[in-house]
PDB file of C-alpha atoms in Angstrom:
ATOM      1  CA  ARG A   1      93.319 -11.318  59.214  1.00  0.00           C
ATOM      2  CA  LYS A   2      93.827 -11.299  55.437  1.00  0.00           C
ATOM      3  CA  LEU A   3      92.910  -7.626  55.185  1.00  0.00           C
ATOM      4  CA  GLY A   4      95.133  -6.756  58.137  1.00  0.00           C
ATOM      5  CA  ASP A   5      98.099  -8.637  56.681  1.00  0.00           C
ATOM      6  CA  TYR A   6      97.546  -7.003  53.310  1.00  0.00           C
ATOM      7  CA  LEU A   7      97.249  -3.487  54.753  1.00  0.00           C
ATOM      8  CA  ILE A   8     100.355  -3.912  56.905  1.00  0.00           C
ATOM      9  CA  GLU A   9     102.431  -4.978  53.912  1.00  0.00           C
ATOM     10  CA  TRP A  10     100.787  -2.482  51.546  1.00  0.00           C
ATOM     11  CA  THR A  11     101.628   0.447  53.823  1.00  0.00           C
ATOM     12  CA  GLY A  12     105.297  -0.479  54.101  1.00  0.00           C
ATOM     13  CA  GLY A  13     105.306  -2.896  57.019  1.00  0.00           C
ATOM     14  CA  PRO A  14     106.670  -6.431  57.039  1.00  0.00           C
ATOM     15  CA  ALA A  15     105.646  -8.797  54.242  1.00  0.00           C
ATOM     16  CA  LEU A  16     102.871 -10.794  55.912  1.00  0.00           C
ATOM     17  CA  TYR A  17     100.458 -11.215  53.009  1.00  0.00           C
ATOM     18  CA  THR A  18     102.608 -12.072  49.976  1.00  0.00           C
ATOM     19  CA  PRO A  19     104.638 -14.983  51.421  1.00  0.00           C
ATOM     20  CA  GLU A  20     101.455 -16.728  52.567  1.00  0.00           C
ATOM     21  CA  ARG A  21      99.063 -15.844  49.741  1.00  0.00           C
ATOM     22  CA  GLY A  22     101.155 -14.622  46.798  1.00  0.00           C
ATOM     23  CA  HIS A  23     100.806 -11.325  44.955  1.00  0.00           C
ATOM     24  CA  PRO A  24      97.519  -9.670  45.999  1.00  0.00           C
ATOM     25  CA  ARG A  25      96.222  -9.097  42.438  1.00  0.00           C
ATOM     26  CA  MET A  26      93.482  -6.923  43.896  1.00  0.00           C
ATOM     27  CA  ARG A  27      91.737  -6.073  40.613  1.00  0.00           C
ATOM     28  CA  MET A  28      91.691  -9.725  39.566  1.00  0.00           C
ATOM     29  CA  ARG A  29      90.338 -10.865  42.943  1.00  0.00           C
ATOM     30  CA  HIS A  30      87.578  -8.248  42.841  1.00  0.00           C
ATOM     31  CA  GLU A  31      86.713  -8.655  39.136  1.00  0.00           C
ATOM     32  CA  PRO A  32      83.784 -11.059  39.783  1.00  0.00           C
ATOM     33  CA  PHE A  33      82.038  -8.290  41.724  1.00  0.00           C
ATOM     34  CA  VAL A  34      80.461  -5.181  40.293  1.00  0.00           C
ATOM     35  CA  ILE A  35      82.184  -2.251  42.015  1.00  0.00           C
ATOM     36  CA  THR A  36      80.896   1.230  41.273  1.00  0.00           C
ATOM     37  CA  GLU A  37      82.118   4.635  42.385  1.00  0.00           C
ATOM     38  CA  THR A  38      79.244   4.585  44.896  1.00  0.00           C
ATOM     39  CA  ASP A  39      80.550   1.281  46.286  1.00  0.00           C
ATOM     40  CA  ALA A  40      84.061   2.722  46.538  1.00  0.00           C
ATOM     41  CA  ALA A  41      82.748   5.786  48.388  1.00  0.00           C
ATOM     42  CA  THR A  42      80.717   3.597  50.757  1.00  0.00           C
ATOM     43  CA  TRP A  43      83.771   1.450  51.537  1.00  0.00           C
ATOM     44  CA  LEU A  44      85.834   4.603  52.102  1.00  0.00           C
ATOM     45  CA  ALA A  45      83.234   5.880  54.572  1.00  0.00           C
ATOM     46  CA  CYS A  46      83.432   2.589  56.487  1.00  0.00           C
ATOM     47  CA  MET A  47      87.226   2.728  56.549  1.00  0.00           C
ATOM     48  CA  ALA A  48      87.115   6.365  57.710  1.00  0.00           C
ATOM     49  CA  LYS A  49      84.769   5.404  60.536  1.00  0.00           C
ATOM     50  CA  ALA A  50      87.102   2.573  61.568  1.00  0.00           C
ATOM     51  CA  LEU A  51      90.108   4.918  61.559  1.00  0.00           C
ATOM     52  CA  ASP A  52      88.106   7.493  63.548  1.00  0.00           C
ATOM     53  CA  ARG A  53      87.225   4.867  66.141  1.00  0.00           C
ATOM     54  CA  GLN A  54      90.906   4.012  66.464  1.00  0.00           C
ATOM     55  CA  ASN A  55      91.721   7.723  66.817  1.00  0.00           C
ATOM     56  CA  VAL A  56      94.127   7.684  63.859  1.00  0.00           C
ATOM     57  CA  LYS A  57      95.176  11.285  63.179  1.00  0.00           C
ATOM     58  CA  GLY A  58      97.831  13.509  61.688  1.00  0.00           C
ATOM     59  CA  GLU A  59     100.376  12.315  59.155  1.00  0.00           C
ATOM     60  CA  VAL A  60      99.458   8.663  59.632  1.00  0.00           C
ATOM     61  CA  ARG A  61      95.798   9.424  58.906  1.00  0.00           C
ATOM     62  CA  SER A  62      96.657  11.488  55.840  1.00  0.00           C
ATOM     63  CA  PHE A  63      98.910   8.723  54.533  1.00  0.00           C
ATOM     64  CA  LEU A  64      96.251   6.057  55.062  1.00  0.00           C
ATOM     65  CA  ASP A  65      93.450   8.199  53.632  1.00  0.00           C
ATOM     66  CA  ASP A  66      95.448   8.821  50.449  1.00  0.00           C
ATOM     67  CA  ARG A  67      96.414   5.171  49.978  1.00  0.00           C
ATOM     68  CA  ILE A  68      92.949   3.811  50.775  1.00  0.00           C
ATOM     69  CA  HIS A  69      91.274   6.330  48.450  1.00  0.00           C
ATOM     70  CA  ALA A  70      93.569   5.319  45.587  1.00  0.00           C
ATOM     71  CA  LEU A  71      92.900   1.623  46.210  1.00  0.00           C
ATOM     72  CA  ALA A  72      89.130   2.022  46.418  1.00  0.00           C
ATOM     73  CA  PHE A  73      88.863   3.817  43.105  1.00  0.00           C
ATOM     74  CA  HIS A  74      91.422   1.508  41.459  1.00  0.00           C
ATOM     75  CA  LEU A  75      88.947  -1.344  42.019  1.00  0.00           C
ATOM     76  CA  VAL A  76      85.970   0.404  40.370  1.00  0.00           C
ATOM     77  CA  ASN A  77      84.979  -1.727  37.396  1.00  0.00           C
ATOM     78  CA  ALA A  78      81.405  -0.685  36.569  1.00  0.00           C
ATOM     79  CA  ALA A  79      79.409   2.426  35.825  1.00  0.00           C
ATOM     80  CA  SER A  80      76.249   1.209  37.556  1.00  0.00           C
ATOM     81  CA  ASP A  81      75.307  -1.380  40.138  1.00  0.00           C
ATOM     82  CA  ASP A  82      72.949  -3.560  38.096  1.00  0.00           C
ATOM     83  CA  SER A  83      74.229  -6.715  39.788  1.00  0.00           C
ATOM     84  CA  GLN A  84      76.361  -7.666  42.762  1.00  0.00           C
ATOM     85  CA  VAL A  85      78.146 -10.587  41.099  1.00  0.00           C
ATOM     86  CA  ARG A  86      79.212 -10.912  37.493  1.00  0.00           C
ATOM     87  CA  SER A  87      78.337 -14.105  35.710  1.00  0.00           C
TER      88      SER A  87
END
């Protein structure tokens, strides 16, 4: 539900995430985890598969693909995946 609320608000829908949980602070929330470009690409592939399964196409798909791509690579914080959790 958290991801759904965030994505709805993040793509211009009603504010469902912020009133309940505050500003998302995505980089801060993901900072404890090592996130590489490979991780971002893997997550993007999963999201693409989910959008394919929901038959999302056309302008909506292009919009979501662009936004999700930007978010995934915004969260990259490591050059290699030596560890899954930072100490």
